[in-house]
């Protein structure tokens, strides 16, 4: 018998399409790849997400690895947060299931 449901946030309950974000952020294909792979899909991002490093420390690491200024890294992170929007279909399903599993 199922007593609990666990919903992941990124790409399940919240939109998080990094490739689309990167291509909208810049026309530079090399930078697009760095945004996706060397910032958001890097272990440093996961550490930032978990709270084990600060945003300032993460920005310094990203800047050094990607080769762009900390200010630009901060802008990329700021702009990327705007793509985190609720996935209505998953949210609706969560609400539908809420009473059954609470």
PDB file of C-alpha atoms in Angstrom:
ATOM      1  CA  UNK A   1       0.000   0.000   0.000  1.00  0.00           C
ATOM      2  CA  UNK A   2       1.304   3.454  -0.920  1.00  0.00           C
ATOM      3  CA  UNK A   3       1.226   5.936   1.944  1.00  0.00           C
ATOM      4  CA  UNK A   4       3.353   8.766   0.570  1.00  0.00           C
ATOM      5  CA  UNK A   5       4.202  10.337  -2.753  1.00  0.00           C
ATOM      6  CA  UNK A   6       7.389  12.248  -3.418  1.00  0.00           C
ATOM      7  CA  UNK A   7       7.535  14.823  -6.197  1.00  0.00           C
ATOM      8  CA  UNK A   8      10.881  16.116  -7.414  1.00  0.00           C
ATOM      9  CA  UNK A   9      10.898  19.838  -8.104  1.00  0.00           C
ATOM     10  CA  UNK A  10      13.136  20.457 -11.141  1.00  0.00           C
ATOM     11  CA  UNK A  11      11.528  19.294 -14.396  1.00  0.00           C
ATOM     12  CA  UNK A  12       8.700  17.603 -12.457  1.00  0.00           C
ATOM     13  CA  UNK A  13       6.850  20.275 -10.481  1.00  0.00           C
ATOM     14  CA  UNK A  14       8.862  23.239 -11.771  1.00  0.00           C
ATOM     15  CA  UNK A  15      10.007  23.975 -15.330  1.00  0.00           C
ATOM     16  CA  UNK A  16      13.793  23.932 -15.614  1.00  0.00           C
ATOM     17  CA  UNK A  17      14.853  23.766 -19.267  1.00  0.00           C
ATOM     18  CA  UNK A  18      18.503  24.747 -19.229  1.00  0.00           C
ATOM     19  CA  UNK A  19      19.209  24.279 -22.936  1.00  0.00           C
ATOM     20  CA  UNK A  20      16.336  26.564 -23.855  1.00  0.00           C
ATOM     21  CA  UNK A  21      17.448  29.096 -21.242  1.00  0.00           C
ATOM     22  CA  UNK A  22      21.040  29.068 -22.514  1.00  0.00           C
ATOM     23  CA  UNK A  23      20.007  29.533 -26.143  1.00  0.00           C
ATOM     24  CA  UNK A  24      17.722  32.418 -25.173  1.00  0.00           C
ATOM     25  CA  UNK A  25      20.419  33.978 -22.998  1.00  0.00           C
ATOM     26  CA  UNK A  26      23.127  34.076 -25.678  1.00  0.00           C
ATOM     27  CA  UNK A  27      23.761  33.264 -29.330  1.00  0.00           C
ATOM     28  CA  UNK A  28      27.293  32.150 -28.441  1.00  0.00           C
ATOM     29  CA  UNK A  29      27.169  28.321 -28.734  1.00  0.00           C
ATOM     30  CA  UNK A  30      30.324  27.858 -26.687  1.00  0.00           C
ATOM     31  CA  UNK A  31      28.891  29.934 -23.824  1.00  0.00           C
ATOM     32  CA  UNK A  32      25.570  28.073 -24.085  1.00  0.00           C
ATOM     33  CA  UNK A  33      27.414  24.798 -23.481  1.00  0.00           C
ATOM     34  CA  UNK A  34      29.312  26.289 -20.562  1.00  0.00           C
ATOM     35  CA  UNK A  35      26.102  27.614 -19.004  1.00  0.00           C
ATOM     36  CA  UNK A  36      24.479  24.185 -19.179  1.00  0.00           C
ATOM     37  CA  UNK A  37      27.474  21.987 -18.352  1.00  0.00           C
ATOM     38  CA  UNK A  38      29.920  24.107 -16.368  1.00  0.00           C
ATOM     39  CA  UNK A  39      27.408  26.027 -14.286  1.00  0.00           C
ATOM     40  CA  UNK A  40      24.036  24.330 -13.844  1.00  0.00           C
ATOM     41  CA  UNK A  41      24.974  20.682 -14.393  1.00  0.00           C
ATOM     42  CA  UNK A  42      28.204  20.958 -12.397  1.00  0.00           C
ATOM     43  CA  UNK A  43      28.679  19.630  -8.878  1.00  0.00           C
ATOM     44  CA  UNK A  44      29.210  23.209  -7.646  1.00  0.00           C
ATOM     45  CA  UNK A  45      25.603  24.038  -8.614  1.00  0.00           C
ATOM     46  CA  UNK A  46      24.379  20.988  -6.702  1.00  0.00           C
ATOM     47  CA  UNK A  47      26.414  22.089  -3.689  1.00  0.00           C
ATOM     48  CA  UNK A  48      24.901  25.574  -3.947  1.00  0.00           C
ATOM     49  CA  UNK A  49      21.453  24.027  -4.271  1.00  0.00           C
ATOM     50  CA  UNK A  50      22.056  21.981  -1.097  1.00  0.00           C
ATOM     51  CA  UNK A  51      23.387  25.023   0.744  1.00  0.00           C
ATOM     52  CA  UNK A  52      26.869  23.590   1.309  1.00  0.00           C
ATOM     53  CA  UNK A  53      28.513  26.548  -0.457  1.00  0.00           C
ATOM     54  CA  UNK A  54      27.409  30.164  -0.654  1.00  0.00           C
ATOM     55  CA  UNK A  55      26.225  31.867  -3.815  1.00  0.00           C
ATOM     56  CA  UNK A  56      29.328  34.064  -3.697  1.00  0.00           C
ATOM     57  CA  UNK A  57      31.620  31.024  -3.523  1.00  0.00           C
ATOM     58  CA  UNK A  58      29.716  29.310  -6.327  1.00  0.00           C
ATOM     59  CA  UNK A  59      29.902  32.453  -8.501  1.00  0.00           C
ATOM     60  CA  UNK A  60      33.668  32.637  -7.955  1.00  0.00           C
ATOM     61  CA  UNK A  61      34.055  28.971  -8.934  1.00  0.00           C
ATOM     62  CA  UNK A  62      31.817  29.331 -11.995  1.00  0.00           C
ATOM     63  CA  UNK A  63      33.649  32.473 -13.085  1.00  0.00           C
ATOM     64  CA  UNK A  64      37.032  30.792 -12.877  1.00  0.00           C
ATOM     65  CA  UNK A  65      35.841  27.664 -14.694  1.00  0.00           C
ATOM     66  CA  UNK A  66      33.788  29.395 -17.411  1.00  0.00           C
ATOM     67  CA  UNK A  67      36.119  32.363 -17.920  1.00  0.00           C
ATOM     68  CA  UNK A  68      33.583  35.162 -17.517  1.00  0.00           C
ATOM     69  CA  UNK A  69      33.186  37.775 -14.792  1.00  0.00           C
ATOM     70  CA  UNK A  70      31.505  37.103 -11.476  1.00  0.00           C
ATOM     71  CA  UNK A  71      29.030  39.878 -12.374  1.00  0.00           C
ATOM     72  CA  UNK A  72      28.027  37.989 -15.552  1.00  0.00           C
ATOM     73  CA  UNK A  73      27.705  34.736 -13.575  1.00  0.00           C
ATOM     74  CA  UNK A  74      25.440  36.506 -11.087  1.00  0.00           C
ATOM     75  CA  UNK A  75      23.343  37.777 -13.998  1.00  0.00           C
ATOM     76  CA  UNK A  76      23.081  34.281 -15.511  1.00  0.00           C
ATOM     77  CA  UNK A  77      21.916  32.846 -12.178  1.00  0.00           C
ATOM     78  CA  UNK A  78      19.435  35.699 -11.709  1.00  0.00           C
ATOM     79  CA  UNK A  79      17.997  35.250 -15.200  1.00  0.00           C
ATOM     80  CA  UNK A  80      17.866  31.448 -14.865  1.00  0.00           C
ATOM     81  CA  UNK A  81      15.735  31.713 -11.751  1.00  0.00           C
ATOM     82  CA  UNK A  82      13.070  33.390 -13.887  1.00  0.00           C
ATOM     83  CA  UNK A  83      12.541  30.181 -15.902  1.00  0.00           C
ATOM     84  CA  UNK A  84      11.550  28.303 -12.749  1.00  0.00           C
ATOM     85  CA  UNK A  85       7.815  28.320 -13.240  1.00  0.00           C
ATOM     86  CA  UNK A  86       5.166  25.954 -11.969  1.00  0.00           C
ATOM     87  CA  UNK A  87       4.259  23.029 -14.210  1.00  0.00           C
ATOM     88  CA  UNK A  88       0.481  23.371 -14.064  1.00  0.00           C
ATOM     89  CA  UNK A  89      -0.314  19.799 -15.131  1.00  0.00           C
ATOM     90  CA  UNK A  90       1.872  18.279 -12.406  1.00  0.00           C
ATOM     91  CA  UNK A  91       0.572  20.743  -9.836  1.00  0.00           C
ATOM     92  CA  UNK A  92      -3.014  19.863 -10.732  1.00  0.00           C
ATOM     93  CA  UNK A  93      -2.199  16.172 -10.300  1.00  0.00           C
ATOM     94  CA  UNK A  94      -0.563  16.879  -6.946  1.00  0.00           C
ATOM     95  CA  UNK A  95      -3.686  18.692  -5.754  1.00  0.00           C
ATOM     96  CA  UNK A  96      -5.874  15.853  -7.024  1.00  0.00           C
ATOM     97  CA  UNK A  97      -3.825  13.321  -5.074  1.00  0.00           C
ATOM     98  CA  UNK A  98      -3.424  15.470  -1.954  1.00  0.00           C
ATOM     99  CA  UNK A  99      -6.475  14.255  -0.036  1.00  0.00           C
ATOM    100  CA  UNK A 100      -5.775  10.641  -0.853  1.00  0.00           C
ATOM    101  CA  UNK A 101      -2.276  10.696   0.636  1.00  0.00           C
ATOM    102  CA  UNK A 102      -2.464  13.144   3.547  1.00  0.00           C
TER     103      UNK A 102
END
